[in-house]
Each structure stands twice: as structure tokens, then as C-alpha cells.
XYZ file of C-alpha atoms in Angstrom:
261
model
C -38.896 40.861 31.913
C -38.984 37.139 32.713
C -42.642 36.126 32.941
C -41.740 33.013 34.945
C -39.011 33.712 37.553
C -37.279 30.556 38.767
C -38.225 31.252 42.384
C -41.903 31.419 41.425
C -41.688 28.115 39.533
C -39.969 26.438 42.491
C -42.702 27.717 44.801
C -45.398 26.313 42.493
C -43.672 22.918 42.464
C -43.548 22.884 46.268
C -47.160 24.004 46.605
C -48.648 21.323 44.340
C -46.104 18.546 44.863
C -44.883 18.557 41.266
C -41.598 16.864 40.446
C -40.726 19.665 38.046
C -42.256 22.983 36.951
C -40.303 24.781 34.253
C -40.752 27.426 31.578
C -39.121 28.240 28.262
C -39.119 31.548 26.422
C -40.570 30.089 23.225
C -41.946 26.773 22.022
C -44.027 25.750 19.034
C -46.357 23.921 21.437
C -46.058 22.769 25.046
C -48.180 19.718 24.192
C -45.849 18.788 21.356
C -42.846 19.316 23.641
C -44.122 16.867 26.263
C -44.851 14.218 23.647
C -41.459 14.610 21.987
C -39.689 14.351 25.356
C -41.988 11.783 26.918
C -39.275 9.292 27.917
C -37.421 11.861 30.014
C -40.585 13.460 31.387
C -41.926 10.071 32.484
C -39.086 9.970 35.030
C -40.271 13.153 36.788
C -44.037 13.450 37.012
C -46.125 15.419 37.790
C -44.353 17.600 35.254
C -45.391 21.081 34.119
C -43.918 23.022 31.202
C -44.989 26.590 30.372
C -43.997 28.802 27.466
C -43.755 32.591 27.457
C -44.507 32.455 23.757
C -46.173 29.607 21.880
C -45.916 29.787 18.102
C -47.896 26.753 16.939
C -50.356 25.871 19.674
C -52.607 22.887 19.083
C -56.317 22.558 19.763
C -58.581 19.554 19.343
C -58.316 17.744 16.025
C -56.773 20.031 13.422
C -57.598 23.218 15.344
C -54.867 25.755 16.090
C -54.676 27.644 19.396
C -53.785 31.274 18.646
C -51.642 32.565 21.542
C -50.160 36.065 21.617
C -47.626 37.427 24.128
C -49.054 37.518 27.638
C -51.088 34.327 27.338
C -50.555 31.479 29.796
C -49.804 28.304 27.851
C -48.709 25.147 29.633
C -48.982 21.371 29.684
C -49.180 19.245 32.836
C -48.256 15.556 32.660
C -49.415 12.867 35.094
C -49.165 9.098 35.384
C -51.370 6.600 37.225
C -49.362 6.981 40.421
C -49.660 10.780 40.542
C -53.207 11.254 39.212
C -55.787 10.062 41.768
C -58.275 9.253 39.006
C -58.563 5.639 37.793
C -57.363 4.947 34.261
C -60.906 4.213 33.044
C -61.964 7.760 34.009
C -59.095 9.519 32.263
C -61.353 10.424 29.290
C -63.408 12.577 31.685
C -60.285 14.373 32.953
C -60.762 17.175 30.422
C -64.152 18.014 31.946
C -62.739 17.770 35.484
C -59.954 20.104 34.378
C -62.395 22.495 32.705
C -64.343 22.873 35.946
C -61.080 23.393 37.845
C -59.907 26.068 35.417
C -63.289 27.837 35.528
C -63.199 27.861 39.333
C -59.599 29.084 39.412
C -60.183 31.875 36.905
C -63.346 32.980 38.656
C -61.271 33.318 41.827
C -58.997 35.858 40.109
C -61.855 37.772 38.433
C -64.521 37.287 41.135
C -67.006 39.711 39.586
C -67.359 37.504 36.493
C -69.304 34.301 35.811
C -67.242 31.713 33.962
C -68.728 28.788 32.061
C -67.644 25.478 30.559
C -68.456 24.767 26.926
C -68.537 20.974 26.947
C -66.204 19.259 27.007
C -63.197 21.504 27.500
C -63.489 25.184 26.567
C -63.885 28.039 29.041
C -66.101 31.022 28.229
C -66.865 34.375 29.827
C -69.263 37.020 28.495
C -69.993 34.669 25.609
C -66.375 34.634 24.416
C -63.606 32.058 24.715
C -61.193 32.592 27.589
C -59.367 29.270 27.653
C -58.948 26.024 25.741
C -57.941 22.604 27.056
C -56.428 19.708 25.130
C -56.290 16.221 26.641
C -53.896 13.719 25.091
C -52.557 10.362 26.198
C -49.305 8.561 25.458
C -48.700 4.883 26.194
C -44.914 4.483 26.166
C -42.971 4.036 28.393
C -46.233 3.841 30.405
C -49.644 5.543 30.251
C -49.303 9.299 30.714
C -51.996 11.970 30.621
C -51.009 15.281 29.000
C -53.277 18.247 29.799
C -52.521 21.233 27.590
C -54.082 24.501 28.727
C -54.062 27.919 27.084
C -55.527 30.917 28.926
C -55.867 34.438 27.570
C -54.407 36.373 30.504
C -52.469 39.566 29.719
C -52.489 39.198 25.957
C -54.009 41.739 23.626
C -56.205 40.225 20.940
C -55.909 43.254 18.657
C -53.456 41.531 16.333
C -55.308 38.236 16.250
C -57.232 37.037 13.179
C -60.770 38.441 12.972
C -62.379 35.103 13.819
C -60.265 34.907 16.996
C -60.541 38.555 18.061
C -64.335 38.580 17.798
C -64.796 35.350 19.754
C -62.091 35.551 22.427
C -61.566 37.488 25.640
C -58.716 37.819 28.146
C -58.430 38.265 31.905
C -56.849 41.694 31.446
C -59.827 42.751 29.334
C -62.209 41.497 32.021
C -60.420 43.110 34.968
C -58.536 46.068 33.532
C -55.395 44.884 35.353
C -52.500 42.640 34.390
C -51.736 39.416 36.245
C -48.523 37.681 37.329
C -48.637 34.534 35.186
C -47.207 32.202 37.875
C -50.061 33.231 40.199
C -52.631 32.196 37.598
C -50.739 28.967 36.902
C -50.646 28.118 40.611
C -54.365 28.831 41.058
C -55.206 26.473 38.182
C -52.894 23.665 39.323
C -54.187 23.835 42.896
C -57.787 23.631 41.715
C -56.958 20.753 39.365
C -55.311 18.917 42.239
C -58.372 19.405 44.442
C -60.854 18.320 41.768
C -58.875 15.227 40.809
C -58.812 14.203 44.476
C -62.592 14.695 44.695
C -63.068 12.352 41.728
C -60.863 9.545 43.024
C -63.972 7.496 43.870
C -66.281 8.767 41.126
C -67.444 11.790 39.176
C -70.496 12.653 41.293
C -68.733 15.273 43.492
C -68.215 17.508 40.448
C -71.549 16.847 38.738
C -73.307 19.852 40.283
C -70.383 22.106 39.363
C -70.322 21.181 35.686
C -74.113 21.285 35.402
C -74.155 24.761 36.924
C -71.392 25.997 34.626
C -72.622 24.357 31.405
C -72.687 27.084 28.753
C -74.798 25.027 26.349
C -77.817 24.244 28.550
C -81.034 25.292 26.814
C -79.301 26.184 23.544
C -79.775 24.704 20.103
C -76.622 22.731 19.403
C -75.032 20.596 16.719
C -72.533 17.967 17.838
C -70.247 15.979 15.567
C -69.843 12.631 17.315
C -67.879 10.216 15.166
C -69.710 9.999 11.843
C -72.951 11.359 13.327
C -74.154 14.953 13.408
C -76.558 15.275 16.328
C -78.786 18.351 16.555
C -81.223 19.399 19.257
C -81.610 21.315 22.502
C -78.889 20.806 25.094
C -80.199 19.450 28.373
C -76.950 19.901 30.262
C -74.334 17.405 31.417
C -75.179 14.217 33.311
C -73.358 12.686 36.292
C -70.976 10.748 34.041
C -69.912 13.828 32.085
C -72.002 13.037 28.994
C -73.716 15.889 27.147
C -77.500 15.482 26.928
C -79.154 16.569 23.686
C -82.929 16.435 23.174
C -83.047 15.487 19.487
C -86.034 14.626 17.243
C -85.332 10.938 17.963
C -85.137 11.367 21.732
C -82.570 12.355 24.340
C -79.046 11.458 23.254
C -76.128 10.955 25.649
C -72.916 12.082 23.990
C -69.699 10.931 25.632
C -67.318 12.422 23.067
C -67.705 14.870 20.237
C -67.127 18.353 18.888
C -69.663 21.158 19.285
C -69.935 22.540 15.765
C -72.750 25.024 16.441
C -74.328 26.569 19.535
């Protein structure tokens, strides 16, 4: 059965004003696909590509995103004209997107509480539900690539132990399967709304990401550049920085990787 009927993709494009929403049966990585085809994609943004099966998904740095059949994996591409967020705030787009994804997923499993693990992972019941990868290309003009992988209908039984024990899916949370285009549409609509809210600044989303911050009150270790910063997480400030109360005082971390929490 086709997980992404053409009529459903056309309806998504109309609903969110995308130039093109398409899906392929199998790709190594939707993020890699958009970068390899950036010249053509730049002519039709916003552009969304989904894959029914992703064989070599990419996470942050050297991380691999393990996606089994039934997962929703896609990349959305925007330029300055189609993303109502100024270029200087593009680095915070992953956090804006994380809040949008959390809100969208909570709307489809309303009995659950869904959290953001700064800066761009989504957790439920203490396990990872979704990962987000933000990348930027500069030629032929600046483009923002937002790669998103959500565990939707996929079974994690065949996943490596370290994935199976730390991940969760929507079908596991709800007991019911979902129509992938419905989940895709919910996420894109919420992204669109949150980006519009942040056109003038990040403050409108500050309460949302503070409320959803998974790390608040936890002992954390953050690798930020060459520094390893350890302490108690004090949440996320209005600019999207993670606050860590370390032995040397409160540190504001604008970019980094959470290595322990």
C-alpha cells in the first residue's frame, strides 16, 4: 500500500502553500537528497520530500537516525522569501521546529505529554519520539533544510538494543496506526504557525519551550565546542539558549550537544 497517495500530497501542498510536496519509496536520506538536488529544489520552495523507507538517515554530527518501515521521515526546504524568520534567527529554527513538532504530535496523541530535549529532540515517557536536523546551504542562495524523523507506525523490535530501549513510537503510545500524510500535515501546519509567530522575535514561543523543556532540573553535561559544561539545567531562556547552573556560575549555551542527562 502506498503510504503517501498523490492526492494526499497535493492536499498538503495546498494546505500549507508549498510549491511541491512529494514522496519516494526509498531514499538513503531525505536530507542528503535535498542537498544533492539543491539547484533544482531552489526553484520550487517551500519544498517537502518524504520517504517511505530511509536507509541511511542522518542525525546531528556523525549520528545515524535509525528508521524502520512506518516511520515518517521528511525534509522541508525554505528560503528567505518563504520563511518568515530573519536570516540571523535561522540558527534558532530547530528549536522553533521542535516546539511545533511537539505541539503537533501532542494533538494526535492528546493523552500524552510531549517534551523537547534541547535543542531539537522530541521525547515522550522518557524515550525519543522524534529527531530534527537543521542544515543550511548557501548556493545558489541561502536555503534552510529541516530534516525530521518521527517514529509513527514503526515497530522498534528489530532496532539495535540502544535504539529500542530509548525510543518510542506513536503507535506504541496510542495502540492505533496513523495515516502518515495526516501526521505530516499536522507538523507542517504547526511549523508554519510557529515561524509566523517568530517573524518579529522569539518571545512568543519562549513560554512554550520553557514549559516543554525535558532537561529542566536535571544534571546535564553539554559539549559546546571544545568545552564540556556540567551542572543543573535551569531551562531555556527567551533567546533559545540553554541555561546550566555550573560550579562557575550560570552558563548560557547557544549551541551544543547534550551528552548526558
